[in-house]
JSON list of N, CA and C in Angstrom, two decimals:
[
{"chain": "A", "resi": 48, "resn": "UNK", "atom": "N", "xyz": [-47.24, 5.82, 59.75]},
{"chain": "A", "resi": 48, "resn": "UNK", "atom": "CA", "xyz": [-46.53, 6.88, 59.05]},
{"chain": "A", "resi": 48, "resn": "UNK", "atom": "C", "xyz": [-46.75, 8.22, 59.74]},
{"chain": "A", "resi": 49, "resn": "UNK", "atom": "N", "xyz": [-48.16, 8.60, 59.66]},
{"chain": "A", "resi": 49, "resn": "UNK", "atom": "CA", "xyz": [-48.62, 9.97, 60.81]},
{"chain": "A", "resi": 49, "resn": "UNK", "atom": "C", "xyz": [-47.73, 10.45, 61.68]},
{"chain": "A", "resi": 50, "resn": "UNK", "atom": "N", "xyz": [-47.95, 9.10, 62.97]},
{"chain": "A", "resi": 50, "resn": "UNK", "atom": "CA", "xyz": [-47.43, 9.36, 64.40]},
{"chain": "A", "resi": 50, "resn": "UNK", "atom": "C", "xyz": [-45.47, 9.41, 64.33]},
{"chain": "A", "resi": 51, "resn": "UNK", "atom": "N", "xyz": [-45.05, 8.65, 63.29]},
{"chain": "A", "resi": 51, "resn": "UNK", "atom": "CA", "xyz": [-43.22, 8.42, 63.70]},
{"chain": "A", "resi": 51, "resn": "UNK", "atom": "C", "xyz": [-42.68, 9.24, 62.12]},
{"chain": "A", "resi": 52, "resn": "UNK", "atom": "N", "xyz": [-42.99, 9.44, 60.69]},
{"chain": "A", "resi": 52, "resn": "UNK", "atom": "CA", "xyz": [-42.22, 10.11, 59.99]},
{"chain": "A", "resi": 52, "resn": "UNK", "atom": "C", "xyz": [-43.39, 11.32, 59.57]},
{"chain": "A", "resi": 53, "resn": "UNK", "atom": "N", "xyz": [-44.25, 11.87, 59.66]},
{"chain": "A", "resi": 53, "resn": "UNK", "atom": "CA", "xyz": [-44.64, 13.17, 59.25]},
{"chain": "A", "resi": 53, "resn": "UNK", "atom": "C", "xyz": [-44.88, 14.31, 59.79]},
{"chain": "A", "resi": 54, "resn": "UNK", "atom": "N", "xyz": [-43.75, 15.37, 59.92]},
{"chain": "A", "resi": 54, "resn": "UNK", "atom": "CA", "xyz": [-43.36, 16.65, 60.59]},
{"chain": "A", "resi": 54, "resn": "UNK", "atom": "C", "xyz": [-45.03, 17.48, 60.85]},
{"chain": "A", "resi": 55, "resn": "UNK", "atom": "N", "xyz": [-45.76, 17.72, 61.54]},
{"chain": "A", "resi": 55, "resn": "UNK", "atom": "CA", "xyz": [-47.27, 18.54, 61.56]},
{"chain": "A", "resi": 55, "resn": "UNK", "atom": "C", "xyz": [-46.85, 20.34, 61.56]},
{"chain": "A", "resi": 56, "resn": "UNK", "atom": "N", "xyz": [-47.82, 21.30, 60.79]},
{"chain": "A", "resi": 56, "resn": "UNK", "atom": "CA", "xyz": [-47.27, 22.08, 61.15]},
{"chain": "A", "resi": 56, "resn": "UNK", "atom": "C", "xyz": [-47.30, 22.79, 63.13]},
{"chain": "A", "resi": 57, "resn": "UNK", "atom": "N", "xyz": [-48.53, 22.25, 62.87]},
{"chain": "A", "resi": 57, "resn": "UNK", "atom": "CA", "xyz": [-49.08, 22.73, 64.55]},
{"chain": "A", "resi": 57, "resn": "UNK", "atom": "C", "xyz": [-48.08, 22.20, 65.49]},
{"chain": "A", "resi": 58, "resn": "UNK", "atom": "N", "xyz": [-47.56, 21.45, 65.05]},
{"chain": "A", "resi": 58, "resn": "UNK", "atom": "CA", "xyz": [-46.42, 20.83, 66.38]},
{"chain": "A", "resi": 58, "resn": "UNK", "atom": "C", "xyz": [-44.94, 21.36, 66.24]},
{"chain": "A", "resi": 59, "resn": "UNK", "atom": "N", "xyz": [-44.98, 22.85, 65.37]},
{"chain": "A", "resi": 59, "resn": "UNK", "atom": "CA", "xyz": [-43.94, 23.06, 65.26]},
{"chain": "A", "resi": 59, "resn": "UNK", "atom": "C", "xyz": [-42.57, 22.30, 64.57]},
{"chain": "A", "resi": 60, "resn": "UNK", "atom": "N", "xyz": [-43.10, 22.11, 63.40]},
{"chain": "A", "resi": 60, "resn": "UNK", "atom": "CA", "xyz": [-42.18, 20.74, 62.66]},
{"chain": "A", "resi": 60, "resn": "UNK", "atom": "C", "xyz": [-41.91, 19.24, 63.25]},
{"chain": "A", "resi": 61, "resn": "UNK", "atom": "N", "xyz": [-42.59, 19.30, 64.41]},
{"chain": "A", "resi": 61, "resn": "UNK", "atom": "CA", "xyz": [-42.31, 17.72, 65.41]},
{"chain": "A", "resi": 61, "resn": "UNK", "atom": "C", "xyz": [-43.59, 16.84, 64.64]},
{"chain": "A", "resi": 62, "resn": "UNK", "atom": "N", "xyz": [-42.76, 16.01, 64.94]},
{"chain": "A", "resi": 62, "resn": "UNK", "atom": "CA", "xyz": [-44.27, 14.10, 64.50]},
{"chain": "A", "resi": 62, "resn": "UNK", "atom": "C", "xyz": [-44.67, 14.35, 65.76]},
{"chain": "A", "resi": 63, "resn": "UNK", "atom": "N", "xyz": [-46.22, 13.91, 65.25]},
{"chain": "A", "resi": 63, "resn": "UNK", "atom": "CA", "xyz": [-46.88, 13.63, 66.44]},
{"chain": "A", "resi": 63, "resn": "UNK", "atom": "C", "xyz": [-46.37, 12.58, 67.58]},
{"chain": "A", "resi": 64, "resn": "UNK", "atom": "N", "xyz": [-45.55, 11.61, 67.43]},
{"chain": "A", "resi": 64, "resn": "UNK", "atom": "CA", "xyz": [-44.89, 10.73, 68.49]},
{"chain": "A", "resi": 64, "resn": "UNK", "atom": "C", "xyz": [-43.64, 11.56, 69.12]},
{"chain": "A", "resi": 65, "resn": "UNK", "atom": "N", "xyz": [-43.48, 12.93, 68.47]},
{"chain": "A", "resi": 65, "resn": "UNK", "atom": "CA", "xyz": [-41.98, 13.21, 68.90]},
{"chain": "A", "resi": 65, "resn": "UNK", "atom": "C", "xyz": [-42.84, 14.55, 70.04]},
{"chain": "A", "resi": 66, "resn": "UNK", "atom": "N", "xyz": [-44.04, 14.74, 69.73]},
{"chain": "A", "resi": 66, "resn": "UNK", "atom": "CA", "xyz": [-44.56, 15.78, 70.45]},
{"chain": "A", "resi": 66, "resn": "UNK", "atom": "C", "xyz": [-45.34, 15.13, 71.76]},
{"chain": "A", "resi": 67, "resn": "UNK", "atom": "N", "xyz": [-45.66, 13.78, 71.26]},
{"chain": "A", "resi": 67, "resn": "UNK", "atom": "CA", "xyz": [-46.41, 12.80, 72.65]},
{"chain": "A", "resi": 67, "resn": "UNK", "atom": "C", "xyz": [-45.11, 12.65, 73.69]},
{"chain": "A", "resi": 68, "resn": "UNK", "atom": "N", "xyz": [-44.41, 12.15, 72.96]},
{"chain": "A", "resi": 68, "resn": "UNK", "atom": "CA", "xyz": [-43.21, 11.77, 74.04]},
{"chain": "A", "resi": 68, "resn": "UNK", "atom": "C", "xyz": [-42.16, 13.45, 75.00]},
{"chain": "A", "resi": 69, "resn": "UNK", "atom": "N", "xyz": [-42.12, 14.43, 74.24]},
{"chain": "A", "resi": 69, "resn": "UNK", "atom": "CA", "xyz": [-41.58, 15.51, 74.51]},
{"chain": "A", "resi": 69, "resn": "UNK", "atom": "C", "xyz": [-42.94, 16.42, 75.83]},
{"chain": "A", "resi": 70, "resn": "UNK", "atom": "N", "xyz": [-43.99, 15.80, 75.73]},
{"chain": "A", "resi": 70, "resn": "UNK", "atom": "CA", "xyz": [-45.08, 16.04, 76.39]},
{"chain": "A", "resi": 70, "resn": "UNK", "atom": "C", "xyz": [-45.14, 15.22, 77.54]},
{"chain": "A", "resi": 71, "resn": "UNK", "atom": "N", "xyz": [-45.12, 13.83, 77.52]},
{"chain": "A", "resi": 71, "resn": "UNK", "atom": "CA", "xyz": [-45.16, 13.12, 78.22]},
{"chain": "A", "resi": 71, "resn": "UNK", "atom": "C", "xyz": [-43.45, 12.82, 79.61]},
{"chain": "A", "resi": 72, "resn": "UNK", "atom": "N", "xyz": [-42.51, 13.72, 78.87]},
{"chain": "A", "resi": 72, "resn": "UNK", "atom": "CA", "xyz": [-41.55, 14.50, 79.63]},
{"chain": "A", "resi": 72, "resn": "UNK", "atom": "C", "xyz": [-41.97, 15.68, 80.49]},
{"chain": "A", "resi": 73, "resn": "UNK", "atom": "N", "xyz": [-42.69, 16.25, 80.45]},
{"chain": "A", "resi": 73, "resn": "UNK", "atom": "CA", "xyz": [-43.05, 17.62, 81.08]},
{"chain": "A", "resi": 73, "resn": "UNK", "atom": "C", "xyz": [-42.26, 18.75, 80.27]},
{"chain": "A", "resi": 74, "resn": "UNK", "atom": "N", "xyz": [-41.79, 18.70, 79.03]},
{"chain": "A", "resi": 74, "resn": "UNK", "atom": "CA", "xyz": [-40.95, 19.64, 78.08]},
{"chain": "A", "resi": 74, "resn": "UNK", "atom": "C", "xyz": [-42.23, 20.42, 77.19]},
{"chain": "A", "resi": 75, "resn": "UNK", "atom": "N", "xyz": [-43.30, 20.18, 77.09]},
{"chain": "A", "resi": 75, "resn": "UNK", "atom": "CA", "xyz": [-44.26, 20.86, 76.51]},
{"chain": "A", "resi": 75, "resn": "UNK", "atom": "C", "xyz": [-45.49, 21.18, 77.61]},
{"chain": "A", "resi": 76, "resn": "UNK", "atom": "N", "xyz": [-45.46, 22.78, 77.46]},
{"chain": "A", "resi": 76, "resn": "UNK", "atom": "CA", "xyz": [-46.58, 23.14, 78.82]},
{"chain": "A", "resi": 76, "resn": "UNK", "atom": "C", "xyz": [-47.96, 22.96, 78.14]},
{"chain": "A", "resi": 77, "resn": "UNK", "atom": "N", "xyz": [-48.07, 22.90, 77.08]},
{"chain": "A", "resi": 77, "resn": "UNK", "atom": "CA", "xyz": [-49.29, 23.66, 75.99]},
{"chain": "A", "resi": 77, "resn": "UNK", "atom": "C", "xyz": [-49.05, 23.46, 74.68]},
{"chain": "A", "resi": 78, "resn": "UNK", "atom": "N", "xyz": [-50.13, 22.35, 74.27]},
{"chain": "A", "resi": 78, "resn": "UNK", "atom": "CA", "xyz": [-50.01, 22.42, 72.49]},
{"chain": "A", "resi": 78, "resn": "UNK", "atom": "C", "xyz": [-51.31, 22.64, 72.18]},
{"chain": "A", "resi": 79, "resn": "UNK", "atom": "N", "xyz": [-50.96, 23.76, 70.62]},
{"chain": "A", "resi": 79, "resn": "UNK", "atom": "CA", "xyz": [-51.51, 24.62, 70.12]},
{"chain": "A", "resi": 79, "resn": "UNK", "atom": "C", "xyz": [-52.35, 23.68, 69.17]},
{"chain": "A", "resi": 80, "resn": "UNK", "atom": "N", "xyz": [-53.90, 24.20, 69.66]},
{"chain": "A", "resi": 80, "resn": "UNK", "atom": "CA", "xyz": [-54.99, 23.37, 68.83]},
{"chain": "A", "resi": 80, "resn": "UNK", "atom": "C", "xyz": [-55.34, 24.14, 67.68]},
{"chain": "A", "resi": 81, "resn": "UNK", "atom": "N", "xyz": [-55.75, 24.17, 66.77]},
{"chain": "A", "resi": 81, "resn": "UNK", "atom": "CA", "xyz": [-56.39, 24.60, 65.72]},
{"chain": "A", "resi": 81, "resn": "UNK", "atom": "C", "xyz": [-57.88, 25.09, 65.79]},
{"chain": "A", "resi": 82, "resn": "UNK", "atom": "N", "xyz": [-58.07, 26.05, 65.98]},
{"chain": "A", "resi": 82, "resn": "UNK", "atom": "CA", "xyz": [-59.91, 26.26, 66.22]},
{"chain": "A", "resi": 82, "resn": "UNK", "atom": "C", "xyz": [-60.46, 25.29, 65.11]},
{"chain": "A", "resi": 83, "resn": "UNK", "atom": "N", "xyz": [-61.53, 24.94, 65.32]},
{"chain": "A", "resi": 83, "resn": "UNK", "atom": "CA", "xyz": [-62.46, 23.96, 64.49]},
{"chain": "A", "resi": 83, "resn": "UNK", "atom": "C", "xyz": [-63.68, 25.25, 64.17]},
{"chain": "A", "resi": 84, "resn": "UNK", "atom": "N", "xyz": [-64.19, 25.66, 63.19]},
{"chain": "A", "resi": 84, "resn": "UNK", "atom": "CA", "xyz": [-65.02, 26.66, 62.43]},
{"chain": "A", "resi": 84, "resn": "UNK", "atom": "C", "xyz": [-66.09, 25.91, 62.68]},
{"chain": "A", "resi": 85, "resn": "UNK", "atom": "N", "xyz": [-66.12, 24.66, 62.45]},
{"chain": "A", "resi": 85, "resn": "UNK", "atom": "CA", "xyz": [-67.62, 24.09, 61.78]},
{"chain": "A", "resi": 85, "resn": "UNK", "atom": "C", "xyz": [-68.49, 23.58, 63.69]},
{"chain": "A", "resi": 86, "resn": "UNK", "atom": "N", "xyz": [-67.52, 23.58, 64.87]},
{"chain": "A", "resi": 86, "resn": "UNK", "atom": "CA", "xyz": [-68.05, 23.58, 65.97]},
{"chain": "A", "resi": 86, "resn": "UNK", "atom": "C", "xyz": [-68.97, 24.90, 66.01]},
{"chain": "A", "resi": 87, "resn": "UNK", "atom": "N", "xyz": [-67.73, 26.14, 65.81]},
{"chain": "A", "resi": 87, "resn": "UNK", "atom": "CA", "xyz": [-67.91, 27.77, 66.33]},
{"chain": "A", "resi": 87, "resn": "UNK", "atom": "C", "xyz": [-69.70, 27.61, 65.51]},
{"chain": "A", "resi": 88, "resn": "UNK", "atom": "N", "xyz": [-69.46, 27.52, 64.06]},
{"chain": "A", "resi": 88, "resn": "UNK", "atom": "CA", "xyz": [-70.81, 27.48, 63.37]},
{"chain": "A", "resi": 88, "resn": "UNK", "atom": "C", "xyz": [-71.75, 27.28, 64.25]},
{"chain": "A", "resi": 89, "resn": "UNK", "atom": "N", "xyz": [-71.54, 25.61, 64.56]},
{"chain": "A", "resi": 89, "resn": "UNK", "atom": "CA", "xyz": [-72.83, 25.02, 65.36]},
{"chain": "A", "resi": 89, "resn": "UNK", "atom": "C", "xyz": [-73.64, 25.21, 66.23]},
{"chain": "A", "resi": 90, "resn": "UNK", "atom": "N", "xyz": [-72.43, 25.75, 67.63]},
{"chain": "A", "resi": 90, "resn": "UNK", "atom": "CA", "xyz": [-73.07, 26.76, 68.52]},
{"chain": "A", "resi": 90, "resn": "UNK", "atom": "C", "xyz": [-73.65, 28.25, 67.89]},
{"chain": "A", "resi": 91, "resn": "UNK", "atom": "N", "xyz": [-73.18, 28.74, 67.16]},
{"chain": "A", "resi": 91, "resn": "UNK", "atom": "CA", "xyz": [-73.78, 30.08, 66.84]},
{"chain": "A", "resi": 91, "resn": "UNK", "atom": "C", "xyz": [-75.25, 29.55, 66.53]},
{"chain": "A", "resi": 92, "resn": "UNK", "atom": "N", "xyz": [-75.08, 28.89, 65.45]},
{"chain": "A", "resi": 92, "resn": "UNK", "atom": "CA", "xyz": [-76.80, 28.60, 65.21]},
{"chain": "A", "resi": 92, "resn": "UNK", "atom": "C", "xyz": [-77.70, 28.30, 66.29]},
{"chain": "A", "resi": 93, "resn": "UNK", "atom": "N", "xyz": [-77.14, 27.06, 67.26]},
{"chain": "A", "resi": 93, "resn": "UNK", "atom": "CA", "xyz": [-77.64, 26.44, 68.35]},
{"chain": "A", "resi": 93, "resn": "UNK", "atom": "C", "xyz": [-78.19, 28.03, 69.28]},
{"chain": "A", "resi": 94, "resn": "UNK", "atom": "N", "xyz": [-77.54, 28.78, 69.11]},
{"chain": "A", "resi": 94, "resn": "UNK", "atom": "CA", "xyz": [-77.76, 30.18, 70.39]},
{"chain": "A", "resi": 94, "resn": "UNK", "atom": "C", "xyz": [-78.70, 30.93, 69.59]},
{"chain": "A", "resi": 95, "resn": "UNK", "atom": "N", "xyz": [-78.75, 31.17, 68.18]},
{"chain": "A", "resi": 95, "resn": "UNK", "atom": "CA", "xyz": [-79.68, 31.73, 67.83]},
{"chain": "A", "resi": 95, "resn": "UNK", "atom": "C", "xyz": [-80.92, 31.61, 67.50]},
{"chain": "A", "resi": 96, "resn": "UNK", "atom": "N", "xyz": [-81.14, 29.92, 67.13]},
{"chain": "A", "resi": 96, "resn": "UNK", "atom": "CA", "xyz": [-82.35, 29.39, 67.67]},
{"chain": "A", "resi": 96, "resn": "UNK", "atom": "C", "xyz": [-83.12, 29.61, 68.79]},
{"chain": "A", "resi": 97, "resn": "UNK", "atom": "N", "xyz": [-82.11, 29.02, 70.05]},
{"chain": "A", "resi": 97, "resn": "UNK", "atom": "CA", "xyz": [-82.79, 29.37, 71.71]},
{"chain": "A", "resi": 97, "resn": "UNK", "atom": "C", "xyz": [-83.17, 31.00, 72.06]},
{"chain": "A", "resi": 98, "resn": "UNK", "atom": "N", "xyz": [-82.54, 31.57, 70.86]},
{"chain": "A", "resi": 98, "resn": "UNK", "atom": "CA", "xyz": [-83.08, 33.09, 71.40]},
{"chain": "A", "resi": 98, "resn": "UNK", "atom": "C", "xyz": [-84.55, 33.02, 70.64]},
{"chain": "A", "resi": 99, "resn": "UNK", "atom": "N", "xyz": [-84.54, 32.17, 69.68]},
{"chain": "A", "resi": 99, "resn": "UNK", "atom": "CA", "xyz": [-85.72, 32.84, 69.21]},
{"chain": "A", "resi": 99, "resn": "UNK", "atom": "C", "xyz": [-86.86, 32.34, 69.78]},
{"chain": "A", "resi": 100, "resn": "UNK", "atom": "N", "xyz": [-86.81, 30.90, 70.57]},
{"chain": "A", "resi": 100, "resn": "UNK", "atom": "CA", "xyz": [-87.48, 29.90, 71.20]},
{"chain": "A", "resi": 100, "resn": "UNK", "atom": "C", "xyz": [-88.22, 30.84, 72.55]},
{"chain": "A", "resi": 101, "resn": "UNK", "atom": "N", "xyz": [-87.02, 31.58, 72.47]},
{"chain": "A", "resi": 101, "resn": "UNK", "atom": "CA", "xyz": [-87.48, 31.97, 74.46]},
{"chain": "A", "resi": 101, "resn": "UNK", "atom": "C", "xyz": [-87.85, 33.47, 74.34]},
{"chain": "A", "resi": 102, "resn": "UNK", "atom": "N", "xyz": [-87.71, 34.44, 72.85]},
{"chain": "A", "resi": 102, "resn": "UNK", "atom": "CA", "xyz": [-88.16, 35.43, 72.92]},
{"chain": "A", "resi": 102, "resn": "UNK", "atom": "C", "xyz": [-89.76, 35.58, 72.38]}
]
């Protein structure tokens, strides 16, 4: 259902099969990811630990 009838907004109203295949043409230079927060989080913590490790 996902990949062939449900429009995503990130793909600009395209199904994900209509954006694989329009990609897999060379018709898409760049599709637009969604930042992920809970990565950005992880590293922040991860960096503020090592500062405190090494200060």
């Amino acid at each position: 259902y996902y990949i062939n009838e449900d429009p995503q907004k990130g793909f600009n109203g395209l199904t994900a099969g209509e954006m694989r295949r329009e990609a897999l043409k060379g018709n898409i230079k760049s599709c637009p990811i969604a930042p992920n927060h809970r990565i950005k989080r992880y590293t922040t913590r991860k960096l503020k630990k090592l500062k405190k490790i090494l200060s």
